[in-house]
CSV table of C-alpha atoms in Angstrom, one decimal:
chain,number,residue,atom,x,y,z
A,17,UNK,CA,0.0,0.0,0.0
A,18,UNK,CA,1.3,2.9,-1.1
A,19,UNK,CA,2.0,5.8,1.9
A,20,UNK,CA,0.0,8.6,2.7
A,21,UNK,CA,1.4,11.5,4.5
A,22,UNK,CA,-1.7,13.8,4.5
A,23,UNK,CA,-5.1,12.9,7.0
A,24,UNK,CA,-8.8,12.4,6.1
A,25,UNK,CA,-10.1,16.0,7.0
A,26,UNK,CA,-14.0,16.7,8.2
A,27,UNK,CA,-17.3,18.1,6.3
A,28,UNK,CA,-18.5,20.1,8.5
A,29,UNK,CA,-22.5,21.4,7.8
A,30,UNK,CA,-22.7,24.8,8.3
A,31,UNK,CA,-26.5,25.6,10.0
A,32,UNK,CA,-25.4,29.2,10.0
A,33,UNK,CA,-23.7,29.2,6.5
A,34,UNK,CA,-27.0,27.1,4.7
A,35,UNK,CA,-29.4,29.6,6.0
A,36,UNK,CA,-27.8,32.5,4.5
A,37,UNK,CA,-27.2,30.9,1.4
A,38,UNK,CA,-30.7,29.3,1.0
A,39,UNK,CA,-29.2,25.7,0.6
A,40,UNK,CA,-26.7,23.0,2.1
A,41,UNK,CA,-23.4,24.6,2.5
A,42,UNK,CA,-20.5,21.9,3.8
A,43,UNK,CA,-16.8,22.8,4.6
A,44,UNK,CA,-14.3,20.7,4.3
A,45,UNK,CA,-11.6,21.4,7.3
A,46,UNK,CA,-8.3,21.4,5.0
A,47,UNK,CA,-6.6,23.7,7.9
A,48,UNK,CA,-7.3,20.4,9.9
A,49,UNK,CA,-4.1,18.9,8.6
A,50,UNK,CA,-1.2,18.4,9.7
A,51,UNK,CA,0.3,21.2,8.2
A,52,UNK,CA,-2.6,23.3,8.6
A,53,UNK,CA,-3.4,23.1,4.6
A,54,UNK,CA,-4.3,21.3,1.8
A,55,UNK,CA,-0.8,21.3,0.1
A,56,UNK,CA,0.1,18.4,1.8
A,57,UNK,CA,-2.1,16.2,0.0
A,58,UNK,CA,-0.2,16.9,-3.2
A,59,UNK,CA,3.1,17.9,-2.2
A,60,UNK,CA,3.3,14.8,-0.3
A,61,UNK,CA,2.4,11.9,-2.8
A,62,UNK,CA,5.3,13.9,-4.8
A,63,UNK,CA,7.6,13.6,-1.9
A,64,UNK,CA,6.7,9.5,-1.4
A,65,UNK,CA,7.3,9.1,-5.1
A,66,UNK,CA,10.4,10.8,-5.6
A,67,UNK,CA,11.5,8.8,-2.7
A,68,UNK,CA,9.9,5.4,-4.1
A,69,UNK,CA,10.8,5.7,-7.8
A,70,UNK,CA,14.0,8.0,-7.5
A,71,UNK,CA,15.8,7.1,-4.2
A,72,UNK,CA,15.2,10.9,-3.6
A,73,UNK,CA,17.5,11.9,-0.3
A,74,UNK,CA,17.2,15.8,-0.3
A,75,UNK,CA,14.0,18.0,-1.1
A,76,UNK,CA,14.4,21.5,-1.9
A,77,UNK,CA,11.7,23.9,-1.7
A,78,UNK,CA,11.9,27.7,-2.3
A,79,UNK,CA,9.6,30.8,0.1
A,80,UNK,CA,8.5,31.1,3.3
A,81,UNK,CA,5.3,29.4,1.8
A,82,UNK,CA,2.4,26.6,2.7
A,83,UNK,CA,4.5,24.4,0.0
A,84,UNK,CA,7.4,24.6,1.8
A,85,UNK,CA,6.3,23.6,4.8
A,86,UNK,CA,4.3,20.6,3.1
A,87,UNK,CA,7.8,19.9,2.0
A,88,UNK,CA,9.4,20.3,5.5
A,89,UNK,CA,7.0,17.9,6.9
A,90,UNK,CA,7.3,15.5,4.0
A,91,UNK,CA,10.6,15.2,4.9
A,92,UNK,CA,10.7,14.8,8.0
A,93,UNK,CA,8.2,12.0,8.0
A,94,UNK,CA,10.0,10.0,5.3
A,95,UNK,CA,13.1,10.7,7.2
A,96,UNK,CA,15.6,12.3,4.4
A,97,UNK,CA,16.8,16.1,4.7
A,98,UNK,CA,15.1,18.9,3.5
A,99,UNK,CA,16.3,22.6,2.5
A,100,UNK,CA,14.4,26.1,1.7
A,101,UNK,CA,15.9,28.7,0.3
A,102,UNK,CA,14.6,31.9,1.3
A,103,UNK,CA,15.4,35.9,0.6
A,104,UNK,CA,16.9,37.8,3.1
A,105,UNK,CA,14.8,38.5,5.9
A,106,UNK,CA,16.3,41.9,7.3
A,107,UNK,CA,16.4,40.4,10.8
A,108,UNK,CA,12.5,39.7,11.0
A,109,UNK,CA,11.5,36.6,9.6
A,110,UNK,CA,7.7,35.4,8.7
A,111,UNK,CA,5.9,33.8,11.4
A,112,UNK,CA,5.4,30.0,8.7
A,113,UNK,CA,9.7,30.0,9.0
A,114,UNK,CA,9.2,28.4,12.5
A,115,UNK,CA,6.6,26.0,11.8
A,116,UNK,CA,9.6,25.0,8.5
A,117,UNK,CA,12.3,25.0,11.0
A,118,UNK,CA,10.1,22.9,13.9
A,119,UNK,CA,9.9,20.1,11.0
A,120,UNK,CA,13.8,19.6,10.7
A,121,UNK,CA,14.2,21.6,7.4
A,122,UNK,CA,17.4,24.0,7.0
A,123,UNK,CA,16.8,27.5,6.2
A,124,UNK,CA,19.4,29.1,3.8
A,125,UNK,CA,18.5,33.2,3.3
A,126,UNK,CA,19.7,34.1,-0.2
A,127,UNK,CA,19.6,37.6,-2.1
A,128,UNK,CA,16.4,40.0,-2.1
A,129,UNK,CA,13.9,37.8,-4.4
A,130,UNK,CA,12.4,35.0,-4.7
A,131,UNK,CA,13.9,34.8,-7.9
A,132,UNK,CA,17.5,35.2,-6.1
A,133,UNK,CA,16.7,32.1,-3.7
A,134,UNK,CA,15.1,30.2,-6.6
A,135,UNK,CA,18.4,30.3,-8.6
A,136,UNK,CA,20.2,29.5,-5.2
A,137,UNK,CA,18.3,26.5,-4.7
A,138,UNK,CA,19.1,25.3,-8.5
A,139,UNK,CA,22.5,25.4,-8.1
A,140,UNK,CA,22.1,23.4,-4.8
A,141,UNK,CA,20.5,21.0,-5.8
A,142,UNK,CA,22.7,20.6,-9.1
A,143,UNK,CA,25.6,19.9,-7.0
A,144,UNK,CA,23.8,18.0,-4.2
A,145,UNK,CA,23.3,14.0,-4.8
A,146,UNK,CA,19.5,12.7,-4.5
A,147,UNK,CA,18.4,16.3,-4.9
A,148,UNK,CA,14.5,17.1,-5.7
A,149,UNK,CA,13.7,20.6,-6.5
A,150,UNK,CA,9.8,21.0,-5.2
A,151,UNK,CA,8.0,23.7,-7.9
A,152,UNK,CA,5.6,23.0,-9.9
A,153,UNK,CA,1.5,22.1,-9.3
A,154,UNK,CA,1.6,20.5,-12.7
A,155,UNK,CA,3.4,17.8,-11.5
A,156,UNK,CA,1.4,14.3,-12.2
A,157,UNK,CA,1.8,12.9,-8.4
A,158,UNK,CA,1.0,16.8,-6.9
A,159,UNK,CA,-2.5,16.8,-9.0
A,160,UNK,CA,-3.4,13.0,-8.0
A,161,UNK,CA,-3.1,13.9,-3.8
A,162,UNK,CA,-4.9,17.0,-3.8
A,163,UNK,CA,-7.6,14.9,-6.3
A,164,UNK,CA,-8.2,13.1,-3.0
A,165,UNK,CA,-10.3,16.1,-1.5
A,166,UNK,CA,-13.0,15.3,-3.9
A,167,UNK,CA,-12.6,11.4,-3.1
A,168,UNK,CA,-13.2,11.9,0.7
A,169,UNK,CA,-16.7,14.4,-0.5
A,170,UNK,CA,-17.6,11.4,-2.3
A,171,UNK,CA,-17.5,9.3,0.9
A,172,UNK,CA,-18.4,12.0,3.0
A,173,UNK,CA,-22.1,12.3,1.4
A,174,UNK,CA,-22.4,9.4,0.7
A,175,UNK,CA,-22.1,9.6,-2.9
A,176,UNK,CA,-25.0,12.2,-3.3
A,177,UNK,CA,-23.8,14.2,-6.0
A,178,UNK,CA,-23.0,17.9,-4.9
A,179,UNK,CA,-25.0,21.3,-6.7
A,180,UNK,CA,-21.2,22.8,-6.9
A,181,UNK,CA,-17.8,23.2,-5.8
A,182,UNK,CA,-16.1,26.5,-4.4
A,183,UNK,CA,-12.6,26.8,-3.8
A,184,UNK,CA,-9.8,29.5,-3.7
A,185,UNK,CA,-7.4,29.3,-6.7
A,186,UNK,CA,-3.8,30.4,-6.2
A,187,UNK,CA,-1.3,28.4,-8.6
A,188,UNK,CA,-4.5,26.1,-9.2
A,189,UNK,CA,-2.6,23.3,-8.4
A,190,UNK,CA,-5.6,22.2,-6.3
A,191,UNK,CA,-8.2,23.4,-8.9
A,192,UNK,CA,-6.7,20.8,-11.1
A,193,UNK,CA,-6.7,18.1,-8.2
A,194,UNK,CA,-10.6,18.9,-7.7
A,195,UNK,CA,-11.3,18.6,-11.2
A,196,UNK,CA,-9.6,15.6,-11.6
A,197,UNK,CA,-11.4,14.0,-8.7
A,198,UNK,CA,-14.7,15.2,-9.1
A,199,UNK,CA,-14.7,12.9,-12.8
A,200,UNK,CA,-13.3,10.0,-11.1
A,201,UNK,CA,-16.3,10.3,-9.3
A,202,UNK,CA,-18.5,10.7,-11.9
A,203,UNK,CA,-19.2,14.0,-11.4
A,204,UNK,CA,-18.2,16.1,-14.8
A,205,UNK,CA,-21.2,18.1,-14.5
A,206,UNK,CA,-20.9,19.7,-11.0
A,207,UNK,CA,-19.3,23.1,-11.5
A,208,UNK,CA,-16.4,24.5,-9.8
A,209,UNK,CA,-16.5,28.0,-8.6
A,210,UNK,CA,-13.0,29.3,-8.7
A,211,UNK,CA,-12.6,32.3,-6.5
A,212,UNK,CA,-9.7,35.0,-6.0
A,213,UNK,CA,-9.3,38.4,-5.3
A,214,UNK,CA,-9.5,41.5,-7.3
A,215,UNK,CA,-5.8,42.1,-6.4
A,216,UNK,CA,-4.4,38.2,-6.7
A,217,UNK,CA,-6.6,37.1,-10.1
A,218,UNK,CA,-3.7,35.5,-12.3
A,219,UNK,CA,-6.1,32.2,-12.7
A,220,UNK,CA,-8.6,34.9,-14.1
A,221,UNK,CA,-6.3,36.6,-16.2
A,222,UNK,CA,-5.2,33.7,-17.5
A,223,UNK,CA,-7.8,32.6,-18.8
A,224,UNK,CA,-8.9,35.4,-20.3
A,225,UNK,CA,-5.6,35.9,-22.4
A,226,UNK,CA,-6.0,32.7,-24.3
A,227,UNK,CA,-7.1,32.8,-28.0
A,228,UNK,CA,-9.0,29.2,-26.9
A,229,UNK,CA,-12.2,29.3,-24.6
A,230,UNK,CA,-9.7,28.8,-21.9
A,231,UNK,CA,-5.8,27.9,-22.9
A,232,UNK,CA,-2.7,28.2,-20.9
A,233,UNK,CA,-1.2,31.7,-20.6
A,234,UNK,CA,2.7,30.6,-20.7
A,235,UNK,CA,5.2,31.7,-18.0
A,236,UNK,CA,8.6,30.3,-17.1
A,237,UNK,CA,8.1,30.9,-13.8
A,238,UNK,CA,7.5,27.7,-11.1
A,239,UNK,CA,4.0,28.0,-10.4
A,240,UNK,CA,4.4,26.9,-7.0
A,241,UNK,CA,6.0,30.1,-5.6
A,242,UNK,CA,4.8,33.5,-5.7
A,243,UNK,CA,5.9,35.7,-7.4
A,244,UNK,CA,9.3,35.5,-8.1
A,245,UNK,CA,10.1,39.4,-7.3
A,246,UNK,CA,9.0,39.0,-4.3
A,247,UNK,CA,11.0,40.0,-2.0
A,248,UNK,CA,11.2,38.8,2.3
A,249,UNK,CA,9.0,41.3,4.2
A,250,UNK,CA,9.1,41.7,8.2
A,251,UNK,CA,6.3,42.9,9.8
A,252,UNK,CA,4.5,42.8,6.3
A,253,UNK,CA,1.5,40.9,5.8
A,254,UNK,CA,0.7,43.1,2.5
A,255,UNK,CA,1.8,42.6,-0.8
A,256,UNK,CA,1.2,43.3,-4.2
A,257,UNK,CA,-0.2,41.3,-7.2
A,258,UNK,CA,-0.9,40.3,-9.2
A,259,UNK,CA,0.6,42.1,-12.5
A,260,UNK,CA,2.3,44.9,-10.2
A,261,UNK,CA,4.2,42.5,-8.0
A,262,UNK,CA,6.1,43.8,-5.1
A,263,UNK,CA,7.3,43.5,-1.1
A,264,UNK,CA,7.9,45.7,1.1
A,265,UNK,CA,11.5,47.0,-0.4
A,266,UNK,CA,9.6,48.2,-3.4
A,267,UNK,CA,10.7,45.7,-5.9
A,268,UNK,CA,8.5,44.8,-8.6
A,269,UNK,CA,8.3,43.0,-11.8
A,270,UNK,CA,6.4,44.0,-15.2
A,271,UNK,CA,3.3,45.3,-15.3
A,272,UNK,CA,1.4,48.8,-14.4
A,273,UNK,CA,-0.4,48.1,-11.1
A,274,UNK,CA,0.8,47.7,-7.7
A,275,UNK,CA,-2.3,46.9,-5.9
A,276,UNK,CA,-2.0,45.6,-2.4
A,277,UNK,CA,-3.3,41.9,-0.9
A,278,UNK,CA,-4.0,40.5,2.1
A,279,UNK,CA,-4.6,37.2,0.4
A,280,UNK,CA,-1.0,36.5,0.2
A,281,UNK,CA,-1.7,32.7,-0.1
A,282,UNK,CA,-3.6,33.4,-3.5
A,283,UNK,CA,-0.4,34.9,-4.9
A,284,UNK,CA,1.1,32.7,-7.6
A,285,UNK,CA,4.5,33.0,-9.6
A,286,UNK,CA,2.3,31.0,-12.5
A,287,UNK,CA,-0.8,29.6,-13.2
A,288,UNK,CA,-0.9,25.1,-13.4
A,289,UNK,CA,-1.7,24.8,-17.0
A,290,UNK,CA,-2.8,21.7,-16.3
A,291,UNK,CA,-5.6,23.4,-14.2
A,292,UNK,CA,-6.1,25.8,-17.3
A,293,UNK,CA,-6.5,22.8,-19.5
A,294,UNK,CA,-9.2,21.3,-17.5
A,295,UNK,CA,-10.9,23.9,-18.0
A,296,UNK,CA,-11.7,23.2,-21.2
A,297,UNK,CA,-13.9,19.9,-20.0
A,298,UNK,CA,-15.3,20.4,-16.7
A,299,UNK,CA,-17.4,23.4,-16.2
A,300,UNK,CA,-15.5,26.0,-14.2
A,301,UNK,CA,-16.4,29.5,-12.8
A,302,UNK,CA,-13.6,32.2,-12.1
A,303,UNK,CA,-14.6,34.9,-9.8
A,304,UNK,CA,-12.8,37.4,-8.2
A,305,UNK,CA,-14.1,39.0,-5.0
A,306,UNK,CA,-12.7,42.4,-3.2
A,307,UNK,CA,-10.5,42.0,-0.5
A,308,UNK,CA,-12.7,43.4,1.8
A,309,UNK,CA,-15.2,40.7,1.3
A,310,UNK,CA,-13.0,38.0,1.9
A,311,UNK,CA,-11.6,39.4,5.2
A,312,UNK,CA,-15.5,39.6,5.8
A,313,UNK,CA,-15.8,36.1,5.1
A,314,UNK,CA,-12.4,35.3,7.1
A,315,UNK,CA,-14.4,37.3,10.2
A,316,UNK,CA,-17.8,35.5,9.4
A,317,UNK,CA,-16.4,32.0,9.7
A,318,UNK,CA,-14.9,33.1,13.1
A,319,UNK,CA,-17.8,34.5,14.3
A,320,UNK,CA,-19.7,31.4,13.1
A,321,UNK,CA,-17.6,28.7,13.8
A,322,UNK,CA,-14.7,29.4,15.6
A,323,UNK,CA,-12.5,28.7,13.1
A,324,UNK,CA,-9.7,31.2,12.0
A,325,UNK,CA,-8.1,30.7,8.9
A,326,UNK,CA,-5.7,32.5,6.1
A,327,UNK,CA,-7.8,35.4,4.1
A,328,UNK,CA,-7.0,33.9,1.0
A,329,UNK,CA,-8.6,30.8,2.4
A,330,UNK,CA,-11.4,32.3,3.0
A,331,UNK,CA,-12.5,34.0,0.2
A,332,UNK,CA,-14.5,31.3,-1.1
A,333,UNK,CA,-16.5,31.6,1.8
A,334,UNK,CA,-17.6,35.1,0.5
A,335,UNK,CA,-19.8,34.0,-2.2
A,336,UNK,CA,-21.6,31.5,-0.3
């Protein structure tokens, strides 16, 4: 039997959630993981395949991120070493570094960017035996564990087909897992509602570039990391995307707007165009909500159920 590293999370009913909305609303408790997100379900099959099929002994991952931590834990659970490469930090590092550094992973600070530490973590792992460089949400193995969300739904109701999906889309990594799971169930008619902010819509955008009714906007950039210009930034929990990408020193890429974000999560380097492609066979609604409504929504699930979660998690929750 092959090894699992991520949990079986709940689906919770929300009394307070299905009144407002007028029908059944369920929540399924990804921030009930061991890591506190879904990323494990994906990053982790990657991690127990590179070690089965590969003999991986080292995995890299880049950003003070959710991913990295996945990774971090990963590691530690299959017992090899893990390393993430990070920009400087100016002396006041994010609060997710200790959570990395609790889980056994080293912690190497490299240049201003995440493009700096990116390029870092190359050249590691080019010299480093048994290296695995942890990137991109396209990957085969990250898209079959984070397909295992809609698995569980399946079980959870009993196999009573559900009126629609809403999720937060960052990279989409887990968009493509959903969709992916919800027709191995059968279900290639139950939409997806894909939701980001106004200030963090690269899945939108993307989209909406194509020439095809949707096609894959192209990017070299590993669409498991922000932003790649992004620099480290103490006592920041704002930052800009997505076209006018920045942190806190100023830095930015191309494009005309700077537009701030509390939904750092939703910040991606690149959109999965694996996610992109599904798109084109599974019925898929992108909407982009204002970032007051999802720290709203990030207040109202508190309020409702004691539950606090990231603001980018919770902007889903805002259309509902």
């Amino acid at each position: 039997t092959k090894r699992t590293l991520h949990t079986s999370t709940p689906l919770m009913y929300s009394t307070s959630m299905s009144r407002q909305a007028g029908c059944n609303v369920w929540l399924k408790l990804e921030n009930m993981q061991p890591t506190q997100s879904f990323k494990i379900r994906g990053i982790g099959n990657l991690c127990v395949q590179a070690l089965a099929e590969h003999g991986t002994s080292h995995f890299i991952a880049i950003g003070d991120t959710n991913t990295a931590l996945a990774v971090a834990y990963s590691a530690r659970q299959l017992g090899v070493a893990a390393t993430v490469f990070v920009p400087a930090s100016g002396g006041t590092a994010p609060p997710i570094r200790a959570k990395i550094e609790l889980e056994g992973a080293a912690i190497v600070e490299n240049g201003r960017t995440l493009r700096d530490a990116y390029a870092a973590a190359c050249a590691f792992a080019e010299k480093t035996a048994g290296a695995f460089v942890v990137d991109s949400a396209d990957a085969a193995a990250v898209v079959a564990g984070n397909a295992t969300v809609a698995a569980e739904i399946n079980v959870q109701l009993q196999q009573q087909k559900p009126a629609a999906v809403v999720t937060t889309v960052g990279s989409g990594g887990l968009l493509a897992g959903l969709i992916s799971g919800l027709q191995q169930c059968g279900w290639q008619r139950v939409p997806v509602i894909a939701v980001e902010t106004h200030n963090t819509n690269s899945f939108q955008q993307a989209l909406l570039a194509d020439d095809e009714r949707p096609g894959a906007a192209t990017s070299d950039a590993p669409s498991l990391l922000p932003p790649l210009e992004s620099g480290a930034e103490p006592d920041c929990d704002i930052r800009t995307g997505p076209s006018g990408r920045s942190g806190c020193d100023g830095t930015r890429d191309s494009g005309t707007r700077s537009e701030p974000t509390v939904a750092t999560c939703l910040l991606a380097g690149a959109t999965s165009e694996r996610a992109v492609e599904l798109t084109r066979e599974h019925p898929v609604v992108p909407l982009s909500v204002t970032e007051a409504m999802a720290v709203d929504a990030c207040r109202r699930l508190l309020d409702n159920h004691q539950l606090l979660v990231e603001v980018g998690s919770a902007a889903a929750l805002s259309v509902v």
